[in-house]
GROMACS .gro file of N, CA and C in nm:
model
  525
    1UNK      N    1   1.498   0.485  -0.590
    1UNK     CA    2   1.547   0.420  -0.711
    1UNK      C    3   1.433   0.355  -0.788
    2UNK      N    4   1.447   0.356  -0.907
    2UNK     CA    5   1.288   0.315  -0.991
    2UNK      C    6   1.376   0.200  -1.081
    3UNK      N    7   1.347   0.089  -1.121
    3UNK     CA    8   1.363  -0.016  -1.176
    3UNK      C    9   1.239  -0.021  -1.269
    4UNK      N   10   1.312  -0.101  -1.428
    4UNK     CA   11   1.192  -0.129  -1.507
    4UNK      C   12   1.285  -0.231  -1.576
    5UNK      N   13   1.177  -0.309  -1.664
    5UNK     CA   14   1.260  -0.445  -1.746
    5UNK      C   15   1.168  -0.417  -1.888
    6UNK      N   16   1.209  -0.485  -1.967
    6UNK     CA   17   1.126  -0.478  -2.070
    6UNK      C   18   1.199  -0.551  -2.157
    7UNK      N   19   1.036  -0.689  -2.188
    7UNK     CA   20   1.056  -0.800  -2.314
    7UNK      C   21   1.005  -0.782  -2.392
    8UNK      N   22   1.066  -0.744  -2.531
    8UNK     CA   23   1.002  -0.742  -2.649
    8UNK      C   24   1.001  -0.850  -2.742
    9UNK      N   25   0.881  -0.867  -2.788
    9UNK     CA   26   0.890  -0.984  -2.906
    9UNK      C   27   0.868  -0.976  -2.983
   10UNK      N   28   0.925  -0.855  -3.025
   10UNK     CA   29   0.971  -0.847  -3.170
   10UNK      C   30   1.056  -0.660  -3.176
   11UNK      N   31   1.103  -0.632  -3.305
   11UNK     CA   32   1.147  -0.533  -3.258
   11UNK      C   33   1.098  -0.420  -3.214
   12UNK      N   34   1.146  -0.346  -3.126
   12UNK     CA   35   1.093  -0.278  -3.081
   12UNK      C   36   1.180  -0.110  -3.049
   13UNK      N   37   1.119  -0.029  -3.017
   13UNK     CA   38   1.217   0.095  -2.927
   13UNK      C   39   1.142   0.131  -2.792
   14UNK      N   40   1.261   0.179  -2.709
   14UNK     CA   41   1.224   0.198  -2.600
   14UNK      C   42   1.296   0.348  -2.560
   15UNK      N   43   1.213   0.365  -2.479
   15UNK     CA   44   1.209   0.542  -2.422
   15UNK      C   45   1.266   0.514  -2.266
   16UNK      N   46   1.377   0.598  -2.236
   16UNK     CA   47   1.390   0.614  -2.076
   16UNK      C   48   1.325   0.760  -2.028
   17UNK      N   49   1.252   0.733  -1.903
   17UNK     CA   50   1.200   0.854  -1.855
   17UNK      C   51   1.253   0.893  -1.703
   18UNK      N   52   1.275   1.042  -1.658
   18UNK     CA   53   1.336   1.052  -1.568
   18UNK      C   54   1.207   1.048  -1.490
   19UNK      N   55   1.263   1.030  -1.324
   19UNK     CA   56   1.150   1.001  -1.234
   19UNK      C   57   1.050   1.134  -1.220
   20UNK      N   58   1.188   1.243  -1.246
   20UNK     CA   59   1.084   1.366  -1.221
   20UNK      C   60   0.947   1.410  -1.366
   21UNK      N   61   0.973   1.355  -1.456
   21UNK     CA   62   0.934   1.369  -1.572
   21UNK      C   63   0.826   1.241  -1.574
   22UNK      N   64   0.845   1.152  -1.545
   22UNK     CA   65   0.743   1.030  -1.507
   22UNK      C   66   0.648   1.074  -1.398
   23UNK      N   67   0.670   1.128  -1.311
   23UNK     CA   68   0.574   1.198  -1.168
   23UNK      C   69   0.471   1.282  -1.216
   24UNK      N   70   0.539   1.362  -1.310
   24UNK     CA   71   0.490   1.480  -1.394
   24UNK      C   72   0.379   1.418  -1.485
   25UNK      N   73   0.382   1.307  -1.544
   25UNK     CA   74   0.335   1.238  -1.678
   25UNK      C   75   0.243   1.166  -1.583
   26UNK      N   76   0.217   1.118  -1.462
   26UNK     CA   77   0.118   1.053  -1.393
   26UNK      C   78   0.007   1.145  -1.330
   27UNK      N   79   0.145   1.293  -1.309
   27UNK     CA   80   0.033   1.355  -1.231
   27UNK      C   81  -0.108   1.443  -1.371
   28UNK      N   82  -0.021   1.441  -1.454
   28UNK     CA   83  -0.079   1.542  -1.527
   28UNK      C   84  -0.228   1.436  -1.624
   29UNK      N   85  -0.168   1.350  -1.651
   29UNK     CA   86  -0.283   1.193  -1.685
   29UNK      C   87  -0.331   1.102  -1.651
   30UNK      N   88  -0.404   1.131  -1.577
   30UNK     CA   89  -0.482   1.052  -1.452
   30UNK      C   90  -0.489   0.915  -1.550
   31UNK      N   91  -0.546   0.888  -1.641
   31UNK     CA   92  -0.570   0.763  -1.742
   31UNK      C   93  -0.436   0.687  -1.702
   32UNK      N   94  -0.329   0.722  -1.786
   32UNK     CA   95  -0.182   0.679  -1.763
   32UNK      C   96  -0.122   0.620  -1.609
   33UNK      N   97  -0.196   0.705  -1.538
   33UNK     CA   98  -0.140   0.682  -1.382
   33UNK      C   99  -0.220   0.576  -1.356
   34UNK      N  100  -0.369   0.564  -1.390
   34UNK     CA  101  -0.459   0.443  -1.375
   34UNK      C  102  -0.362   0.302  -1.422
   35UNK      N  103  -0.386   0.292  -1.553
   35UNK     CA  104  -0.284   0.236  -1.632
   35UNK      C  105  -0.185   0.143  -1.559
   36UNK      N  106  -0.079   0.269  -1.511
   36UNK     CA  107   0.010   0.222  -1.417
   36UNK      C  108   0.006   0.149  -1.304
   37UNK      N  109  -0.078   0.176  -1.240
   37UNK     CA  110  -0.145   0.112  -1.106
   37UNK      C  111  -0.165  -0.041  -1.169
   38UNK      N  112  -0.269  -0.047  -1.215
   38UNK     CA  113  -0.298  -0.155  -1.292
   38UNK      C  114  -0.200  -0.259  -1.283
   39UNK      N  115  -0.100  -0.217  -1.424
   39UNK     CA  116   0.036  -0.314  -1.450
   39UNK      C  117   0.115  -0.309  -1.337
   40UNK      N  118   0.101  -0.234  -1.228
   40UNK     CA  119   0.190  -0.277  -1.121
   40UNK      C  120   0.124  -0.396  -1.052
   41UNK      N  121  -0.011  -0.376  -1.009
   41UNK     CA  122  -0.063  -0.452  -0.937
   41UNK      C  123  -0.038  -0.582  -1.000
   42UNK      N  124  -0.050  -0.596  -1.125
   42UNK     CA  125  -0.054  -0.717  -1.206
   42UNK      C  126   0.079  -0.788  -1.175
   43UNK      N  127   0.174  -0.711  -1.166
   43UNK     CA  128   0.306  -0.754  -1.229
   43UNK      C  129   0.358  -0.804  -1.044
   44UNK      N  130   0.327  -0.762  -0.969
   44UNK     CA  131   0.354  -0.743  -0.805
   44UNK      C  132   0.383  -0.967  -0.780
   45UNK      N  133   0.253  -0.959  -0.802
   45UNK     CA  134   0.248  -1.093  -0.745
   45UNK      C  135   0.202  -1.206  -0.893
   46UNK      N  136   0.248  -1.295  -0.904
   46UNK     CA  137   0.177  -1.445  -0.984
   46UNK      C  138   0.304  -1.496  -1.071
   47UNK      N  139   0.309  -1.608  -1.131
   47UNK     CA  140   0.398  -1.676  -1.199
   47UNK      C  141   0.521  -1.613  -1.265
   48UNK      N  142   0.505  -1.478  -1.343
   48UNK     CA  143   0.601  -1.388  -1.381
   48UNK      C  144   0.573  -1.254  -1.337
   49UNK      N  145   0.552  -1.289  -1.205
   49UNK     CA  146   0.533  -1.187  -1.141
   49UNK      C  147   0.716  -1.130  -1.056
   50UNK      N  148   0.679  -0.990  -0.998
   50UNK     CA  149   0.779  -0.997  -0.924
   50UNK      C  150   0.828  -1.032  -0.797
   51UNK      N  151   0.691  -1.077  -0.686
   51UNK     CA  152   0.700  -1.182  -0.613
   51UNK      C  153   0.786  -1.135  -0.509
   52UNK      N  154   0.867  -1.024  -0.494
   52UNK     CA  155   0.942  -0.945  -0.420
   52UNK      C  156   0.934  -0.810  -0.394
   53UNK      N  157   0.991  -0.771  -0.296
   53UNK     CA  158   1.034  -0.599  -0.235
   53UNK      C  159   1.070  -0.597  -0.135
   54UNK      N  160   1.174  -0.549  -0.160
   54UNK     CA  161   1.303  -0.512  -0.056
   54UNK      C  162   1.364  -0.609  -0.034
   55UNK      N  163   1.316  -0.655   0.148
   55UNK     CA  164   1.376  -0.791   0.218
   55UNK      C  165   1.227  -0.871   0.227
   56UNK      N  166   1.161  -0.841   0.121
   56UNK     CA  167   1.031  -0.905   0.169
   56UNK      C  168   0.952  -0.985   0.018
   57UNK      N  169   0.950  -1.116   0.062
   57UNK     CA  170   0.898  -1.228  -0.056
   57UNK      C  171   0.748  -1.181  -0.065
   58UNK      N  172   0.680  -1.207  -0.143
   58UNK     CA  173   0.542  -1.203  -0.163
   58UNK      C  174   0.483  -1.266  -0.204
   59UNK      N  175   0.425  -1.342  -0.091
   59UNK     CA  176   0.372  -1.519  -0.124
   59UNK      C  177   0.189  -1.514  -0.163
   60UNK      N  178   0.100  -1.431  -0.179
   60UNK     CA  179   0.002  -1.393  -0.249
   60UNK      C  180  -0.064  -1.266  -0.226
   61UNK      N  181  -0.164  -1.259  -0.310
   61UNK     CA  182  -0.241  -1.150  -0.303
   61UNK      C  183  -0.385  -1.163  -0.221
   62UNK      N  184  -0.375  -1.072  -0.146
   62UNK     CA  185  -0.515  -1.121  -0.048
   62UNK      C  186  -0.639  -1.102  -0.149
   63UNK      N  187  -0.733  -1.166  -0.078
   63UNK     CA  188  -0.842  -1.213  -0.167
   63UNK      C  189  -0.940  -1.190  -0.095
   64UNK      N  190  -1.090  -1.261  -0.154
   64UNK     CA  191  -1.167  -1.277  -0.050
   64UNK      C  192  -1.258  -1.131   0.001
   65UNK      N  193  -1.235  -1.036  -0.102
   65UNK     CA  194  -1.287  -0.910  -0.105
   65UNK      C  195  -1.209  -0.793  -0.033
   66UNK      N  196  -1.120  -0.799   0.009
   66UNK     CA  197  -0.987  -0.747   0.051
   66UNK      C  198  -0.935  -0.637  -0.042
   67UNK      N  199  -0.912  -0.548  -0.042
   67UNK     CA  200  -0.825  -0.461  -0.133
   67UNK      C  201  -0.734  -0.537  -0.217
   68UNK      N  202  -0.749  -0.521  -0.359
   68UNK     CA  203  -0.666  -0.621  -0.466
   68UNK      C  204  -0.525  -0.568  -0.420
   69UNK      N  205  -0.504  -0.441  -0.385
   69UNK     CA  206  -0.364  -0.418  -0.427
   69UNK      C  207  -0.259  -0.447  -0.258
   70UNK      N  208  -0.306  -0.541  -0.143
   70UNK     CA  209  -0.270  -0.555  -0.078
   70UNK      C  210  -0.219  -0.686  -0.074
   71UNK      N  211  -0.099  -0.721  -0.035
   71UNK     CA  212  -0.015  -0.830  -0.039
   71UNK      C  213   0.065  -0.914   0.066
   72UNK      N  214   0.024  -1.004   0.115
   72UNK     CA  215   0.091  -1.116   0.229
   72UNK      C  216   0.244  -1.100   0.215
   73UNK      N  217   0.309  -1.084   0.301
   73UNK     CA  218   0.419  -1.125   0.267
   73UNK      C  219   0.506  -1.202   0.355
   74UNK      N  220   0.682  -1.203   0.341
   74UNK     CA  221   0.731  -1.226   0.437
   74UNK      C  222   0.837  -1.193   0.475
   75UNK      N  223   0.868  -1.097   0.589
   75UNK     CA  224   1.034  -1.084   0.606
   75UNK      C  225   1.124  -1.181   0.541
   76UNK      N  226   1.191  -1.153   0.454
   76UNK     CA  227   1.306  -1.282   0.477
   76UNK      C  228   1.410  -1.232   0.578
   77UNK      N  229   1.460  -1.155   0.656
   77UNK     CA  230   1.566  -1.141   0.747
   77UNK      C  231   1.517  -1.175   0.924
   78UNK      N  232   1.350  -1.168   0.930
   78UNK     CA  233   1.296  -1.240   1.031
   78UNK      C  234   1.237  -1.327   1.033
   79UNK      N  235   1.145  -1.391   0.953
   79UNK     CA  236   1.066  -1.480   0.905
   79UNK      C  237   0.894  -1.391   0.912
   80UNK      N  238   0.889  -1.327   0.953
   80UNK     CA  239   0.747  -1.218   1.010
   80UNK      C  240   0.649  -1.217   0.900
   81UNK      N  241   0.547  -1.241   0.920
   81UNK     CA  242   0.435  -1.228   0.845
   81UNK      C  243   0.405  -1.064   0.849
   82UNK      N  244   0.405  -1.023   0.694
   82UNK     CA  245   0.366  -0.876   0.730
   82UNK      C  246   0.250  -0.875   0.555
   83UNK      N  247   0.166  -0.772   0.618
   83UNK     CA  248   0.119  -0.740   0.472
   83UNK      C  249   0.177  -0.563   0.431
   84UNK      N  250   0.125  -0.589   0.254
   84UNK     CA  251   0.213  -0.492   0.201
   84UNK      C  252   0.128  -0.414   0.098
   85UNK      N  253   0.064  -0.319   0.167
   85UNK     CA  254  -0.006  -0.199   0.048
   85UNK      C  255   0.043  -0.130  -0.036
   86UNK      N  256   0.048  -0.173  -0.124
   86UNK     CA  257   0.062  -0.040  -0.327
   86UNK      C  258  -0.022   0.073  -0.329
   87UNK      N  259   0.031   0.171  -0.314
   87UNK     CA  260  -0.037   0.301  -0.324
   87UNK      C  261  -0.053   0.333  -0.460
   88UNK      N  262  -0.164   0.365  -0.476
   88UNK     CA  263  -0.150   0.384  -0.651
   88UNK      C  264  -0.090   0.501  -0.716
   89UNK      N  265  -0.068   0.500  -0.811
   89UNK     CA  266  -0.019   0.611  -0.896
   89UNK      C  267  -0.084   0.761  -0.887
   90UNK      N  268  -0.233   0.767  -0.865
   90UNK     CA  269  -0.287   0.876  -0.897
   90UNK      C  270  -0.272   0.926  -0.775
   91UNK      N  271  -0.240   0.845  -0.657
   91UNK     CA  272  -0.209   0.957  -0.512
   91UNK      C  273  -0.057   0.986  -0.501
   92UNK      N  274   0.011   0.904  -0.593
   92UNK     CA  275   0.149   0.973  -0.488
   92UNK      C  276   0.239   1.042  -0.608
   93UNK      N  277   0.193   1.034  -0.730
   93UNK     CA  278   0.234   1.159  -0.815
   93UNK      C  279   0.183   1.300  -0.793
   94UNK      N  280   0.060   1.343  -0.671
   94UNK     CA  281  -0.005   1.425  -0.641
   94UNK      C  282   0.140   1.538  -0.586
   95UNK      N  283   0.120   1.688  -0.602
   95UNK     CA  284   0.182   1.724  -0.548
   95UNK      C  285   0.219   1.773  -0.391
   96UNK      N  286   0.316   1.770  -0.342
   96UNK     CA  287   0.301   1.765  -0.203
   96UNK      C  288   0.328   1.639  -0.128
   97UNK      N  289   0.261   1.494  -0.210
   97UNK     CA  290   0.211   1.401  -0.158
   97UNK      C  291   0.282   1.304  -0.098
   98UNK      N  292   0.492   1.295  -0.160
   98UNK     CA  293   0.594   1.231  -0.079
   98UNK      C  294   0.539   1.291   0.048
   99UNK      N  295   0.615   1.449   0.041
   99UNK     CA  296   0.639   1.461   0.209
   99UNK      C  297   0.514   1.515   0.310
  100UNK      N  298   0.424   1.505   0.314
  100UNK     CA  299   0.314   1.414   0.351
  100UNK      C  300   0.351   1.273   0.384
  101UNK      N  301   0.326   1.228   0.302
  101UNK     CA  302   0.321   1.063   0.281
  101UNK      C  303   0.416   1.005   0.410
  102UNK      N  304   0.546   1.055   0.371
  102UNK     CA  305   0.655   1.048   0.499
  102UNK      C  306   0.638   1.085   0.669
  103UNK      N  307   0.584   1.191   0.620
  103UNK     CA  308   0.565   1.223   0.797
  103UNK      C  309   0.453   1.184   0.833
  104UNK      N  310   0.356   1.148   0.764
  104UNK     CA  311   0.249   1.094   0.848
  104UNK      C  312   0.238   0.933   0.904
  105UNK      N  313   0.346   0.868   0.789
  105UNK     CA  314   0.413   0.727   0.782
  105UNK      C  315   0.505   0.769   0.904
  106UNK      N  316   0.590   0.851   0.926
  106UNK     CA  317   0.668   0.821   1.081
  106UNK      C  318   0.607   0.860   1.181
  107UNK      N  319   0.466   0.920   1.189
  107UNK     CA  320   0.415   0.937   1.296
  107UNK      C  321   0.326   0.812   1.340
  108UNK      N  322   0.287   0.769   1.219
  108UNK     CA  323   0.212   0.593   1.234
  108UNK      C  324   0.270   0.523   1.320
  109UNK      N  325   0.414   0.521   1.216
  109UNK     CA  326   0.508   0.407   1.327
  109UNK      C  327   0.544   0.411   1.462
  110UNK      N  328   0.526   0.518   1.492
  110UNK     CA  329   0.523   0.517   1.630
  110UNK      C  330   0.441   0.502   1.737
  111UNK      N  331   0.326   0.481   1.656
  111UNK     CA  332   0.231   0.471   1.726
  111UNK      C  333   0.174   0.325   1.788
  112UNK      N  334   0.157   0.324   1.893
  112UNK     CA  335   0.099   0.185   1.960
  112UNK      C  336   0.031   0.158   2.041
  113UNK      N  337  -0.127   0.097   1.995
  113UNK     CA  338  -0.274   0.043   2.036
  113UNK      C  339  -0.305  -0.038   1.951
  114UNK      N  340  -0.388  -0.111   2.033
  114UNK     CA  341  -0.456  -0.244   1.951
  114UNK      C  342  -0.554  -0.207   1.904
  115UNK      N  343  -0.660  -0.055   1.808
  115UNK     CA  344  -0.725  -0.036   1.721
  115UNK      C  345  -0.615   0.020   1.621
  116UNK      N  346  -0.506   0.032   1.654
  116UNK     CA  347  -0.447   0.095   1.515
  116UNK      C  348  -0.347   0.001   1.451
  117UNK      N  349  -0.335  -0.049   1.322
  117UNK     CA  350  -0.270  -0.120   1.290
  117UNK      C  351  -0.128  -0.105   1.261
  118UNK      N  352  -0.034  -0.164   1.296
  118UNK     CA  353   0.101  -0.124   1.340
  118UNK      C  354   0.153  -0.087   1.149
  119UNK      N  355   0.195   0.017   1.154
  119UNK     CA  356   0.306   0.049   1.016
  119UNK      C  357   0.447   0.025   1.030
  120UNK      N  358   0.521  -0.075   0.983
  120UNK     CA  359   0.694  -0.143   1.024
  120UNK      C  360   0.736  -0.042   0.954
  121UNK      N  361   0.740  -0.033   0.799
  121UNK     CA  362   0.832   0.068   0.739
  121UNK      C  363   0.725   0.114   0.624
  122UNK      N  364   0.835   0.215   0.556
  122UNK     CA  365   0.778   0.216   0.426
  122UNK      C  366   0.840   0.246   0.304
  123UNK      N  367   0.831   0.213   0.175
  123UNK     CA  368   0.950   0.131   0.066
  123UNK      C  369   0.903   0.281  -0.063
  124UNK      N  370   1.005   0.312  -0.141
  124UNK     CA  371   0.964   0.381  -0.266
  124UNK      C  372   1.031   0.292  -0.313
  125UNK      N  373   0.942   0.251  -0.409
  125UNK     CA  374   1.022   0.176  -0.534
  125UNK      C  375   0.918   0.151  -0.651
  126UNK      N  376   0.937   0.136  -0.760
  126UNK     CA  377   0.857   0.076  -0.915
  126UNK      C  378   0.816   0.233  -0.901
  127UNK      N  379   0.876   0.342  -0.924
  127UNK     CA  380   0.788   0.477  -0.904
  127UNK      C  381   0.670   0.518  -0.810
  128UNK      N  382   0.646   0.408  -0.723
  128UNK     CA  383   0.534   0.491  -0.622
  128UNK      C  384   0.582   0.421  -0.449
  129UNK      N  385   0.444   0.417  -0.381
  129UNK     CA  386   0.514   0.419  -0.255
  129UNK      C  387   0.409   0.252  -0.214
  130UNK      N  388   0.472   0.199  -0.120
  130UNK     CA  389   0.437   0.094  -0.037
  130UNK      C  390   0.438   0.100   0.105
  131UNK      N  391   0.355   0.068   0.184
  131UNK     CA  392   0.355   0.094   0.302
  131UNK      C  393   0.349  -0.073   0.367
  132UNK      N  394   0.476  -0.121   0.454
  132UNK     CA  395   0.457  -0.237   0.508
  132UNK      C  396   0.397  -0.235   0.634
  133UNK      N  397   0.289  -0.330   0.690
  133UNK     CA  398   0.234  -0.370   0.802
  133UNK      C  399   0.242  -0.470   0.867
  134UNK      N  400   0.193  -0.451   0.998
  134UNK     CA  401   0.170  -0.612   1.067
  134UNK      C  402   0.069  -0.685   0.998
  135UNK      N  403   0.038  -0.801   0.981
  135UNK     CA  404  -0.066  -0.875   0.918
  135UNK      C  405  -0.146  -0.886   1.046
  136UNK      N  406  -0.311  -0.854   0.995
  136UNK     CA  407  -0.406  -0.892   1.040
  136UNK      C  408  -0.466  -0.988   0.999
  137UNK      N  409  -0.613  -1.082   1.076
  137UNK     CA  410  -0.670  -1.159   1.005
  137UNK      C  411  -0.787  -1.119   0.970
  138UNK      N  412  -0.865  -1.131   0.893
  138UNK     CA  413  -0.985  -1.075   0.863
  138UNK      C  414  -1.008  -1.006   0.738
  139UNK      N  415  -1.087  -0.944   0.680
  139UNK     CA  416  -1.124  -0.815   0.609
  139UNK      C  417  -1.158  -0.692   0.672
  140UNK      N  418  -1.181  -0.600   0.561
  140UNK     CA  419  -1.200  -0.499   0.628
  140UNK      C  420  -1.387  -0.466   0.650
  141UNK      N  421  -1.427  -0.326   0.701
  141UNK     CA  422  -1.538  -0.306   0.740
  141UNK      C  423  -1.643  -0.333   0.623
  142UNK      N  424  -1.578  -0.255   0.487
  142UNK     CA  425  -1.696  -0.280   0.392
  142UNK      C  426  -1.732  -0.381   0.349
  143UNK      N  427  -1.617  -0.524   0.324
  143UNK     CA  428  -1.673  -0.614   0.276
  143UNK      C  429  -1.704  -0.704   0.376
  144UNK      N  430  -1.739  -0.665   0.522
  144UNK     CA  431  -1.754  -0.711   0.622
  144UNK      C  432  -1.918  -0.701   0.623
  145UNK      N  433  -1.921  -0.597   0.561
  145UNK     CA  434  -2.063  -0.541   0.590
  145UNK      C  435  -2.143  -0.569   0.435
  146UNK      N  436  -2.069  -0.615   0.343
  146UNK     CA  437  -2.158  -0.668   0.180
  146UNK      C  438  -2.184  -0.806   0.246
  147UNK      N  439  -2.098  -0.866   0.330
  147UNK     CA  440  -2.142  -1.002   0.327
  147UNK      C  441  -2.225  -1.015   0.423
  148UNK      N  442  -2.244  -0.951   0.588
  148UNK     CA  443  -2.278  -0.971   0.666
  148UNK      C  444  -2.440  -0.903   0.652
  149UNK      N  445  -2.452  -0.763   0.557
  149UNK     CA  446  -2.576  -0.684   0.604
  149UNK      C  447  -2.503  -0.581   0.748
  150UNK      N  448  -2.548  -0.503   0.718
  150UNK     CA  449  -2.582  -0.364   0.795
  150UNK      C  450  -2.603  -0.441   0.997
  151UNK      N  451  -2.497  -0.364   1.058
  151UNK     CA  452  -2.448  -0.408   1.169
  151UNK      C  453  -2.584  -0.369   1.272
  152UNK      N  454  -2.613  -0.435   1.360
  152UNK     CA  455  -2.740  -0.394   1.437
  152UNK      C  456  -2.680  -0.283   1.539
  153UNK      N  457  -2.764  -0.234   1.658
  153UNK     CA  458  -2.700  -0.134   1.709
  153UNK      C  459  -2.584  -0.146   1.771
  154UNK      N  460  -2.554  -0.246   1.870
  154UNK     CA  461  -2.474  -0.321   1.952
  154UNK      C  462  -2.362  -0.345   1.870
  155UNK      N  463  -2.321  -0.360   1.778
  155UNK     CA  464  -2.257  -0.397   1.644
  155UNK      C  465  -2.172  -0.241   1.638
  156UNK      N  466  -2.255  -0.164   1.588
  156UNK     CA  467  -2.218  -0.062   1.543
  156UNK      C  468  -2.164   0.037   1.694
  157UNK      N  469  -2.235  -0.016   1.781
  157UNK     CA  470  -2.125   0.095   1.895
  157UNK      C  471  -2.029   0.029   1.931
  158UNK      N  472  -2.015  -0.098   1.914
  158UNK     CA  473  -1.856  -0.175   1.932
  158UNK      C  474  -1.745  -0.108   1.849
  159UNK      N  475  -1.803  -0.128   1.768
  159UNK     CA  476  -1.732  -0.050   1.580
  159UNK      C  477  -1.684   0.095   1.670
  160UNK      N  478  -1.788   0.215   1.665
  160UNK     CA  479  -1.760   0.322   1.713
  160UNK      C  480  -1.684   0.329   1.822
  161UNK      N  481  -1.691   0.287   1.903
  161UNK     CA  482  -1.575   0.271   2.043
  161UNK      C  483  -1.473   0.283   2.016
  162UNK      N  484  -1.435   0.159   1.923
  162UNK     CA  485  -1.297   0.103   1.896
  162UNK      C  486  -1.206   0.222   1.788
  163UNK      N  487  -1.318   0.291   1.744
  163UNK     CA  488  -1.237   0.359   1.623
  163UNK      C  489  -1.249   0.484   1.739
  164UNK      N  490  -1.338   0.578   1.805
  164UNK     CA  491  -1.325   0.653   1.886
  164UNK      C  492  -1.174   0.616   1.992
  165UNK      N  493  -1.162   0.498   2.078
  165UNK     CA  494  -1.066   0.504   2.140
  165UNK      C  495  -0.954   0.546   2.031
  166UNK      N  496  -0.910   0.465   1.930
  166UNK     CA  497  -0.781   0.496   1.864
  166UNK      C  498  -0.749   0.643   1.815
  167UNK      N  499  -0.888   0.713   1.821
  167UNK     CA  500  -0.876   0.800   1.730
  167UNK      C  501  -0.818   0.923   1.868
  168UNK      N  502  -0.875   0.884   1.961
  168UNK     CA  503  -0.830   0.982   2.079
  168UNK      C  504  -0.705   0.982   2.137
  169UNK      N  505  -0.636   0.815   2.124
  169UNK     CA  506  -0.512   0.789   2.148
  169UNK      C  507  -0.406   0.846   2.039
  170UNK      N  508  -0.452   0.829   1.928
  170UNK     CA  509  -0.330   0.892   1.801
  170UNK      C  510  -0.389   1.058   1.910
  171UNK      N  511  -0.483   1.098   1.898
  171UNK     CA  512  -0.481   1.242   1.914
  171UNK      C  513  -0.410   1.312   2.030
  172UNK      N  514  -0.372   1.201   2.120
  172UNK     CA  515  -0.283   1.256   2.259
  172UNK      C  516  -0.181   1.242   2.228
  173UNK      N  517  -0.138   1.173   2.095
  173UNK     CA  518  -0.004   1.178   2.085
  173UNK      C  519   0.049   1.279   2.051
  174UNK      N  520   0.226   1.286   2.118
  174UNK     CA  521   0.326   1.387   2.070
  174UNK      C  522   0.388   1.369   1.952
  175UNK      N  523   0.363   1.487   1.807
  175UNK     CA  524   0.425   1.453   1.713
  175UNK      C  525   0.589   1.582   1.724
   0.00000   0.00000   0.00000
């Protein structure tokens, strides 16, 4: 289901577009789909923002060099701290890229180790896709590594381990 609002201040006209015809119009204008991303991200979280999705409040936007378009949130039906990634426009108007998107999202969720970060669900809505998670603390590797400088060796085979184990554990898995 795709939802849109629109305040005009002053007169104005407005166009309805079907989703399949909007998919089409993102995939075919990368600019437009940029665009889009954009005003979503904008509109997601702050004062007239939308501050919501689904069953889940959205109490800020992570910071701190973090991916802009990733978002704290909170169950409201458990109380659960989860964060909440916006996929942008220019990947999931791609063709192919729902069902993909889906099965590789239910093979996530099933998956469970402490290098892989748990995927709870995942939401279509505002025309693209969201993927909810467990919240971690921290950042991620790159801006781990703008602030810190280039990991010494010991550093970097911790790093490698950890992504080697997970990567061998998703790979024994049964899909």
């Amino acid at each position: 289901p795709s939802k849109a609002d629109v305040v005009a201040l002053r007169d104005s006209e407005a166009y309805a577009v079907n989703y399949e015809d909007f998919q089409s119009l993102m995939k075919d204008h990368a600019g437009l789909a940029t665009a889009m991303t954009e005003l979503m991200k904008s509109r997601m979280f702050g004062p007239d923002g939308l501050n919501s999705l689904a069953h889940y409040k959205i109490v800020e936007q992570f910071s701190g060099g973090c991916s802009p378009d990733i978002y704290n949130a909170i169950d409201i039906d458990s109380g659960r701290e989860v964060a909440i990634k916006m996929l942008n426009y220019e990947m999931t108007s791609q063709p192919n890229f729902k069902e993909h998107f889906k099965r590789d999202s239910q093979i996530v969720a099933g998956v469970r180790h402490p290098n892989i970060i748990r995927v709870i669900e995942t939401i279509e809505d505002y025309s693209t896709d969201f993927v909810v998670m467990e919240k971690l603390r921290g950042c991620d590797l790159k801006f781990t590594m703008e602030k810190h400088g280039v990991f010494n060796a010991k550093q970097t085979s911790g790093v490698i381990s950890k992504v080697a184990l997970a990567l061998e554990y998703a790979g024994n898995q049964k899909h």
